[in-house]
Amino acid sequence: MAAHSRSARPVILGQNQYGKAENRVVKITRDGATHHIKDLNVSVSLSGDMEEVHYSGSNANVLPTDTTKNTVYAFAKEHGIESAEQFGIHLARHFVTSQEPIHRARIRIEEYAWARIETSDADSRPIGADEAKHSFVRKGQETRLTQITYDGSSWEVISGLKDLVVMNSTNSEFWGYIKDKYTTLPEAHDRILATQVSARWRFNWGDDDQEMPHWDTAYEQTKKHMLQAFAETYSLSLQQTLYQMGARIIDNRTEIDEVRFSLPNKHHFLVDLQPFGLKNATADGAVYYAADRPYGLIEATILRDGCEARIPVDLTNL
Amino acid sequence: MAAHSRSARPVILGQNQYGKAENRVVKITRDGATHHIKDLNVSVSLSGDMEEVHYSGSNANVLPTDTTKNTVYAFAKEHGIESAEQFGIHLARHFVTSQEPIHRARIRIEEYAWARIETSDADSRPIGADEAKHSFVRKGQETRLTQITYDGSSWEVISGLKDLVVMNSTNSEFWGYIKDKYTTLPEAHDRILATQVSARWRFNWGDDDQEMPHWDTAYEQTKKHMLQAFAETYSLSLQQTLYQMGARIIDNRTEIDEVRFSLPNKHHFLVDLQPFGLKNATADGAVYYAADRPYGLIEATILRDGCEARIPVDLTNL
Amino acid sequence: MAAHSRSARPVILGQNQYGKAENRVVKITRDGATHHIKDLNVSVSLSGDMEEVHYSGSNANVLPTDTTKNTVYAFAKEHGIESAEQFGIHLARHFVTSQEPIHRARIRIEEYAWARIETSDADSRPIGADEAKHSFVRKGQETRLTQITYDGSSWEVISGLKDLVVMNSTNSEFWGYIKDKYTTLPEAHDRILATQVSARWRFNWGDDDQEMPHWDTAYEQTKKHMLQAFAETYSLSLQQTLYQMGARIIDNRTEIDEVRFSLPNKHHFLVDLQPFGLKNATADGAVYYAADRPYGLIEATILRDGCEARIPVDLTNL
Amino acid sequence: MAAHSRSARPVILGQNQYGKAENRVVKITRDGATHHIKDLNVSVSLSGDMEEVHYSGSNANVLPTDTTKNTVYAFAKEHGIESAEQFGIHLARHFVTSQEPIHRARIRIEEYAWARIETSDADSRPIGADEAKHSFVRKGQETRLTQITYDGSSWEVISGLKDLVVMNSTNSEFWGYIKDKYTTLPEAHDRILATQVSARWRFNWGDDDQEMPHWDTAYEQTKKHMLQAFAETYSLSLQQTLYQMGARIIDNRTEIDEVRFSLPNKHHFLVDLQPFGLKNATADGAVYYAADRPYGLIEATILRDGCEARIPVDLTNL
């Protein structure tokens, strides 16, 4: 982004963006008595020719954030929500193509998944047989994420998830590391490996002329490969597991070129029960203390050979 | 509880309790290559002959909270964790029977559920066929709760859950209410009804001579009945739905005498799209704004006829 | 509360209440160029003749929660917000006296404090000398609380605070406690004592014929006495400190008859630096690890002699 | 960072870093009876020659995160904590210079401020006159932040704060903006402007040969200038206020070259009281609804002319 100064003051405006964050949109689609639900949290961020609003307060080039909110709701009705990615693409295209001062739009979406409630047998139903068709319970597992960026010519789609908590109760070791003056950690040859996955993956789709990936399939498959790689990797370090999770995605999903992980090592410490005359780790299992803080934090990018890394390095501020 | 004064100061000690809160216990049980997981957050609260520690600081009657923590971990190893309720009963009995000054123990437990990760087909497995047997993903839906209270002679077991989010996308109305000077709400004949269930249910088991309920079955069945009643009630008010949820439990689970609900009405407002020339609520669905605050809060106790209400009224502090 | 059954179903409705929770009200009062701010979070809970809405869904006795929200905002304009307590009294009286089916109102209020921003010297001011008169920064320390309950004849006012974090870096010991099989804690003769105060105090004002306390003075003085008692008590246990905090309030504030505390013992553990050849606790200080979980939790009621305890025992759900 | 592939798999490792996050360190310094407190949350992130741990799980180049934790505590004792910045510099230098495979260290620190508790007059003190010297109450306002990055030759220090909530109750307008098909917002000529400041500022100190800034003075002065610019700017848009806040810092603090803000527009909506026969905005003030979501989000970088922007654009993930 070009920086513009003004007047005698030696102060310059750099990168800037604005929009309405966290628009909570729930779309119910009725297919006869059967309803479907899409539950999103949509954040809009626009940038472009915005020097004057910063320098003088002139809003002549500013589409109000309230308008961006209205647009989100109106588009949910007009265009529906096929997937988070598709919805974000609609929005980003609109903002960049409809307002000359807006040169770039970034749409971030969180999606919350719901399942249908299983109803009881027919005898106990007071009002008919269609109940479960419009009754839902929130799954509550991971949050699905996407970020769409459009500059008027090319697209960048980075999807992902957060808060997916996984654990291997064995097949994890940690030894052979550097020992310095401050090292007290004993080596471990059988430990719990647990983490709360935060992941982002970048699609190589970037042009309206290319065929779009099937976003929902991509999500389900990527999550599946990530989980399986976590489960199936005999781990000598969380870094090794992370690499296998990313590589499994790159190996299996040709539409994805880059993956970024932020994996807190959710420590589960074997409790020392010797003072009570108990051996903890025995053939039939063990008792662990699940610690909150501090935690190891392992972060890395896994790339398809020949591709450029573009996902921001920081998925957390800690 | 009797209150005791001391010396000339006209200040008296009333109800008091102490213990270690939020002991995070993870128990892995190994059944050959197949592992099982119990993931609990255990809080201990003890009371009894504790005047002196308040008045003079004498700890002669105080079992340290650190010891109560140690006991939680040691018991997980010595006795295992059959269910949250069973584990709490072991702990409560121990504290009351092993230390004379402790007259009453209350154990509160949160339990987090895990599912097994489905592994890929055999060909892609690098290290054998047993991976999924020790690999887990946190379900992340509701949190299971229990509270065990023991005074040396009788037991009170109140179980429940929190953060179970449910929605009916139709079959809910709200009309015929009082209109006063401050009423602007239009009547609704088809609205979304959504809530985040916080529930507690009290078992009528209270004596070591009675046969104990099967705690895990009770939990699964109670949750099922609650969800089904939510889904199957054509609702004229959230109070009516709440009553049906509680009554369905009382009707079906003879081991439960009382249920308390705290149900926030998670408002989903139809967005006004008329300014954009759009009709929102149409035959094929509608777009809603999911609001955060304020929210209706509906709370009530449902009882088996002839039973006394004993679950505390406040499940929230708002 | 009387319980009412209905029809053949052996299921009874017990205590119930409803209302709008977390109405965020900000009132700006302009006194010429000088502005004042009141920033509240108001929760309304009503109960009374509400059987039918639970049994049949008839809303004939229900004042909508939306109306209670409107009333909160309208009253902030009509009557102003002299103090959280005074505002809650206005609201509670209104709901009980204006609607026959409503027999009891409970208003809970959180209040967030703000300070004025200090402006720069006159030379650098671009637009006049009045800026600081309408510019505020949120203090961000404790949250002030009150709960007003009215049943048409008598009042109960319970005020308090939460999230006030305090620490004594010495003058705290812990020894002489029970040692059982599970005790490993070493005795401490100089430790950090830290807690996050959650407190509620009940006023003895209960009748419109009595003179009302000065609510803001009561709050400031009670907080001051509590802090001073914490600082000035040489502590042999957190229970002793708790008692002194409560007793100091009862001693000094005749308008208060009862205090309830929930005090987590925010553990600060001396780090073992011996492996690195360092002695930690030396004459010039020490380094501590501030732990998150688990934590001791000390709770008690302190009463004026002859008074009845009425503050609910549970200020937390753990 | 160079990317390295391995073997036949077309998968490459990109940027990677690891360390221990959220080490909670409390340092008490005793100056006779007067104690001082430093309360930090320290996160360590290291990178360097780490390919093998990702590819094969060899930890030969890995300093365990547990060791980095130990180092944090040991350094707090050995070197003290003069300021968050100084402490981070000690740590970063140590990791990079003591271990050959580690080429870069990034230390992030959160600091929580404490004030002394004012004690009562001497008569009521039970144990002497020194109480307040070791009794503290957490201020609870903003969290101070710093990030130190060192690659063995040059330093980058980015400090800042978060969660500082400010409000102007007048002198804010918003009008003259683009109106499109989705715009419904009425123009405002007197509104509340409130935000929760998240800011980072980059120092131009980068070399051991340069004189270091006085970190604590820089923090206090930067916060002061930011608050004053917020209070003293007659605002036509939050962007304009943001620019003035940044420019005021650049104007006054020669040690700072760049500032990044993420400013949520915490909307306070005038409540419509007309249905109740009330005019809301009157000469003596008004009542507002403080909304949670959605919110405007205004983000920008302000630079000293001629300097390069290096603070990452995203201070939030929404």
Coordinates of C-alpha atoms in Angstrom, one line a residue, chain B:
Chain B
M1 CA -26.2 -23.9 60.3
A2 CA -25.7 -22.6 63.8
A3 CA -24.0 -19.2 64.0
H4 CA -21.4 -18.6 66.7
S5 CA -20.3 -15.3 68.1
R6 CA -17.1 -14.6 69.9
S7 CA -15.9 -12.1 72.5
A8 CA -17.4 -8.7 72.8
R9 CA -17.5 -8.0 69.1
P10 CA -21.1 -8.2 67.9
V11 CA -20.1 -10.1 64.8
I12 CA -21.0 -13.6 64.0
L13 CA -19.9 -16.3 61.6
G14 CA -22.6 -17.8 59.5
Q15 CA -22.5 -20.5 56.8
N16 CA -19.0 -21.2 55.6
Q17 CA -17.3 -23.7 53.4
Y18 CA -13.9 -24.1 51.8
G19 CA -12.0 -26.5 49.5
K20 CA -10.0 -26.7 46.3
A21 CA -11.9 -25.7 43.2
E22 CA -11.4 -26.8 39.6
N23 CA -9.1 -29.7 39.9
R24 CA -8.6 -30.9 36.3
V25 CA -8.4 -34.6 36.3
V26 CA -7.9 -36.7 33.2
K27 CA -8.0 -40.5 33.7
I28 CA -6.9 -42.8 30.9
T29 CA -7.8 -46.4 31.3
R30 CA -6.0 -49.0 29.2
D31 CA -7.9 -52.1 28.2
G32 CA -5.2 -53.6 26.1
A33 CA -4.7 -51.4 23.1
T34 CA -8.0 -49.8 23.6
H35 CA -8.0 -46.7 25.8
H36 CA -10.8 -45.0 27.6
I37 CA -10.9 -41.4 28.8
K38 CA -12.6 -39.5 31.6
D39 CA -12.1 -35.8 31.7
L40 CA -13.3 -34.0 34.8
N41 CA -13.1 -30.6 36.6
V42 CA -13.6 -31.4 40.3
S43 CA -14.4 -28.8 43.0
V44 CA -14.4 -29.8 46.6
S45 CA -16.2 -27.8 49.3
L46 CA -16.1 -28.8 53.0
S47 CA -17.8 -27.4 56.1
G48 CA -18.0 -28.3 59.7
D49 CA -16.4 -27.2 62.9
M50 CA -14.5 -24.3 61.4
E51 CA -15.1 -21.4 63.8
E52 CA -11.6 -21.1 65.1
V53 CA -9.9 -20.7 61.7
H54 CA -12.1 -17.7 61.1
Y55 CA -11.8 -16.1 64.5
S56 CA -8.2 -16.8 65.4
G57 CA -6.6 -18.3 62.4
S58 CA -6.0 -21.6 64.1
N59 CA -5.9 -24.3 61.4
A60 CA -6.2 -27.2 63.8
N61 CA -9.4 -28.3 62.2
V62 CA -8.5 -27.5 58.6
L63 CA -7.6 -30.2 56.1
P64 CA -5.6 -28.1 53.6
T65 CA -7.2 -27.5 50.2
D66 CA -4.0 -28.8 48.8
T67 CA -4.7 -32.1 50.5
T68 CA -8.2 -32.2 49.0
K69 CA -6.6 -31.8 45.6
N70 CA -4.2 -34.6 46.3
T71 CA -7.1 -36.8 47.4
V72 CA -9.0 -36.2 44.1
Y73 CA -6.0 -37.4 42.1
A74 CA -5.2 -40.3 44.4
F75 CA -8.9 -41.5 44.3
A76 CA -8.9 -41.4 40.5
K77 CA -6.1 -43.9 40.6
E78 CA -7.3 -46.0 43.6
H79 CA -11.0 -46.2 42.8
G80 CA -11.2 -45.2 39.1
I81 CA -13.9 -43.0 37.7
E82 CA -16.9 -45.0 36.9
S83 CA -19.1 -41.9 36.5
A84 CA -18.9 -38.3 37.7
E85 CA -21.5 -39.1 40.3
Q86 CA -19.9 -42.3 41.6
F87 CA -16.5 -40.5 41.8
G88 CA -18.1 -37.6 43.7
I89 CA -19.8 -40.0 46.1
H90 CA -16.4 -41.7 46.9
L91 CA -14.8 -38.3 47.6
A92 CA -17.6 -36.9 49.7
R93 CA -17.8 -40.0 51.9
H94 CA -14.1 -39.9 52.4
F95 CA -13.9 -36.3 53.6
V96 CA -16.8 -36.6 56.0
T97 CA -15.9 -40.0 57.5
S98 CA -12.2 -39.5 57.8
Q99 CA -12.0 -36.2 59.5
E100 CA -14.1 -35.5 62.6
P101 CA -14.3 -31.7 62.2
I102 CA -15.7 -32.0 58.7
H103 CA -19.4 -32.5 58.9
R104 CA -20.4 -32.0 55.3
A105 CA -18.8 -32.3 51.9
R106 CA -20.1 -31.0 48.6
I107 CA -18.3 -32.2 45.4
R108 CA -19.1 -30.4 42.1
I109 CA -17.9 -32.0 38.9
E110 CA -17.9 -30.8 35.3
E111 CA -17.4 -33.5 32.7
Y112 CA -16.2 -33.0 29.1
A113 CA -17.1 -35.7 26.6
W114 CA -14.8 -37.1 23.9
A115 CA -15.4 -39.2 20.8
R116 CA -13.0 -41.5 19.0
I117 CA -11.3 -40.3 15.9
E118 CA -12.1 -42.4 12.9
T119 CA -9.0 -43.6 11.2
S120 CA -8.3 -43.9 7.5
D121 CA -8.3 -47.2 5.7
A122 CA -5.5 -49.6 6.5
D123 CA -3.3 -48.9 3.5
S124 CA -2.5 -45.4 4.6
R125 CA -1.7 -46.4 8.2
P126 CA 2.0 -46.1 8.9
I127 CA 2.1 -48.0 12.1
G128 CA -0.6 -50.6 12.6
A129 CA -4.3 -51.0 13.0
D130 CA -4.8 -49.7 16.6
E131 CA -4.6 -45.9 16.1
A132 CA -8.1 -45.0 16.7
K133 CA -8.1 -46.9 19.9
H134 CA -6.2 -44.2 21.7
S135 CA -7.1 -41.1 19.6
F136 CA -9.9 -38.8 20.7
V137 CA -11.6 -35.6 19.7
R138 CA -13.5 -33.5 22.2
K139 CA -17.2 -33.5 21.5
G140 CA -17.5 -29.9 22.6
Q141 CA -21.2 -29.9 23.0
E142 CA -22.8 -29.5 26.4
T143 CA -20.9 -29.8 29.7
R144 CA -22.2 -32.5 32.0
L145 CA -22.5 -31.5 35.7
T146 CA -23.1 -33.1 39.0
Q147 CA -23.1 -32.0 42.6
I148 CA -22.9 -34.5 45.5
T149 CA -23.6 -33.5 49.0
Y150 CA -23.1 -35.7 52.0
D151 CA -23.5 -34.9 55.7
G152 CA -22.6 -38.3 57.1
S153 CA -26.0 -39.8 56.9
S154 CA -27.9 -38.8 53.8
W155 CA -26.9 -38.0 50.2
E156 CA -28.2 -35.4 47.8
V157 CA -27.2 -35.8 44.1
I158 CA -28.1 -33.0 41.7
S159 CA -26.9 -33.6 38.1
G160 CA -27.4 -31.5 35.0
L161 CA -25.8 -29.9 32.1
K162 CA -25.0 -26.4 30.7
D163 CA -24.3 -24.8 27.3
L164 CA -26.6 -27.1 25.3
V165 CA -27.8 -24.7 22.5
V166 CA -31.1 -25.7 20.8
M167 CA -33.4 -24.1 18.2
N168 CA -36.8 -24.6 16.8
S169 CA -37.1 -22.7 13.5
T170 CA -40.9 -22.7 13.6
N171 CA -43.8 -23.9 15.8
S172 CA -43.3 -21.1 18.2
E173 CA -45.6 -18.2 18.8
F174 CA -45.9 -15.3 21.3
W175 CA -49.0 -13.3 21.7
G176 CA -51.9 -12.5 24.1
Y177 CA -49.7 -10.9 26.7
I178 CA -50.2 -7.8 28.9
K179 CA -49.8 -4.5 27.1
D180 CA -48.9 -1.6 29.2
K181 CA -47.6 1.9 28.5
Y182 CA -44.1 0.6 27.8
T183 CA -45.1 -2.3 25.4
T184 CA -44.1 -2.0 21.8
L185 CA -43.5 -5.7 20.9
P186 CA -45.7 -6.9 18.1
E187 CA -47.3 -10.3 18.5
A188 CA -45.6 -13.2 16.8
H189 CA -47.3 -16.2 15.2
D190 CA -44.2 -17.9 13.8
R191 CA -40.9 -17.2 15.4
I192 CA -37.6 -18.9 16.1
L193 CA -37.3 -20.3 19.6
A194 CA -33.7 -20.8 20.7
T195 CA -32.1 -21.2 24.1
Q196 CA -28.9 -22.3 25.8
V197 CA -30.1 -24.9 28.2
S198 CA -28.8 -24.9 31.8
A199 CA -30.5 -27.6 33.7
R200 CA -30.2 -29.4 37.1
W201 CA -32.1 -32.5 38.1
R202 CA -32.3 -33.9 41.6
F203 CA -32.2 -37.7 42.2
N204 CA -34.4 -39.2 44.9
W205 CA -31.6 -41.5 45.9
G206 CA -30.4 -40.4 49.3
D207 CA -29.5 -43.3 51.4
D208 CA -26.8 -46.0 51.2
D209 CA -29.5 -48.6 51.7
Q210 CA -31.3 -47.6 48.5
E211 CA -30.2 -49.0 45.2
M212 CA -28.2 -46.4 43.3
P213 CA -29.5 -45.2 40.0
H214 CA -27.4 -46.0 36.9
W215 CA -25.9 -42.5 36.6
D216 CA -24.8 -42.7 32.9
T217 CA -28.1 -44.1 31.7
A218 CA -29.9 -41.4 33.7
Y219 CA -27.8 -38.7 32.1
E220 CA -28.3 -39.9 28.5
Q221 CA -32.0 -40.5 28.9
T222 CA -32.6 -37.2 30.7
K223 CA -30.8 -35.3 28.0
K224 CA -32.7 -37.2 25.3
H225 CA -36.1 -36.5 26.9
M226 CA -35.3 -32.9 27.4
L227 CA -34.2 -32.5 23.7
Q228 CA -37.3 -34.3 22.4
A229 CA -39.7 -32.3 24.6
F230 CA -38.0 -29.1 23.3
A231 CA -38.4 -30.3 19.7
E232 CA -41.9 -31.7 20.0
T233 CA -43.6 -28.9 21.9
Y234 CA -45.6 -26.5 19.9
S235 CA -44.7 -23.4 21.9
L236 CA -46.8 -20.4 22.9
S237 CA -44.1 -19.2 25.3
L238 CA -40.7 -20.4 26.4
Q239 CA -42.3 -21.0 29.8
Q240 CA -44.6 -23.6 28.3
T241 CA -41.6 -25.3 26.6
L242 CA -39.7 -25.3 29.8
Y243 CA -42.5 -26.9 31.7
Q244 CA -42.9 -29.6 29.1
M245 CA -39.1 -30.3 29.2
G246 CA -39.3 -30.7 32.9
A247 CA -42.5 -32.7 32.9
R248 CA -41.2 -35.1 30.3
I249 CA -38.2 -35.9 32.6
I250 CA -40.4 -36.4 35.7
D251 CA -42.8 -38.6 33.6
N252 CA -40.1 -40.8 32.3
R253 CA -37.4 -41.0 34.9
T254 CA -38.6 -42.3 38.2
E255 CA -35.2 -41.7 39.8
I256 CA -35.6 -37.9 39.4
D257 CA -38.0 -35.8 41.6
E258 CA -37.1 -32.2 40.6
V259 CA -35.7 -30.2 37.7
R260 CA -34.5 -26.6 37.6
F261 CA -34.0 -24.8 34.3
S262 CA -32.4 -21.5 33.5
L263 CA -33.2 -20.8 29.9
P264 CA -32.0 -17.6 28.2
N265 CA -34.3 -16.7 25.3
K266 CA -31.7 -16.3 22.6
H267 CA -33.5 -13.8 20.4
H268 CA -33.4 -14.2 16.7
F269 CA -34.9 -11.1 15.2
L270 CA -36.3 -11.0 11.7
V271 CA -34.2 -8.4 9.8
D272 CA -36.2 -5.6 8.2
L273 CA -35.3 -5.8 4.6
Q274 CA -38.1 -3.6 3.3
P275 CA -35.8 -0.6 2.8
F276 CA -34.0 -2.7 0.2
G277 CA -37.2 -3.8 -1.5
L278 CA -37.0 -7.3 -0.1
K279 CA -39.6 -9.3 1.7
N280 CA -37.8 -11.3 4.4
A281 CA -40.2 -14.0 5.7
T282 CA -41.3 -15.9 2.6
A283 CA -42.3 -19.5 2.0
D284 CA -38.7 -20.5 1.4
G285 CA -37.3 -19.0 4.6
A286 CA -36.0 -15.9 6.3
V287 CA -32.9 -14.1 7.6
Y288 CA -32.4 -13.4 11.3
Y289 CA -30.1 -11.3 13.4
A290 CA -28.9 -13.4 16.4
A291 CA -28.7 -10.9 19.3
D292 CA -26.4 -11.1 22.2
R293 CA -27.8 -8.9 24.9
P294 CA -30.3 -8.3 26.4
Y295 CA -32.1 -11.6 26.4
G296 CA -35.2 -13.0 28.1
L297 CA -34.3 -15.3 31.0
I298 CA -36.9 -17.9 32.0
E299 CA -36.2 -19.9 35.1
A300 CA -38.4 -22.4 36.9
T301 CA -38.5 -25.6 39.0
I302 CA -40.6 -28.6 37.9
L303 CA -41.4 -31.1 40.7
R304 CA -42.8 -34.5 41.2
D305 CA -46.1 -34.0 43.1
G306 CA -45.5 -34.3 46.8
C307 CA -41.8 -33.6 46.6
E308 CA -39.9 -30.7 48.1
A309 CA -37.9 -28.3 46.0
R310 CA -34.3 -28.3 47.1
I311 CA -32.3 -27.2 44.0
P312 CA -31.0 -23.6 44.6
V313 CA -33.0 -21.1 42.6
D314 CA -30.0 -19.3 41.0
L315 CA -28.1 -21.1 38.4
T316 CA -26.8 -17.8 37.1
N317 CA -25.7 -14.5 38.7
L318 CA -27.6 -12.3 36.3

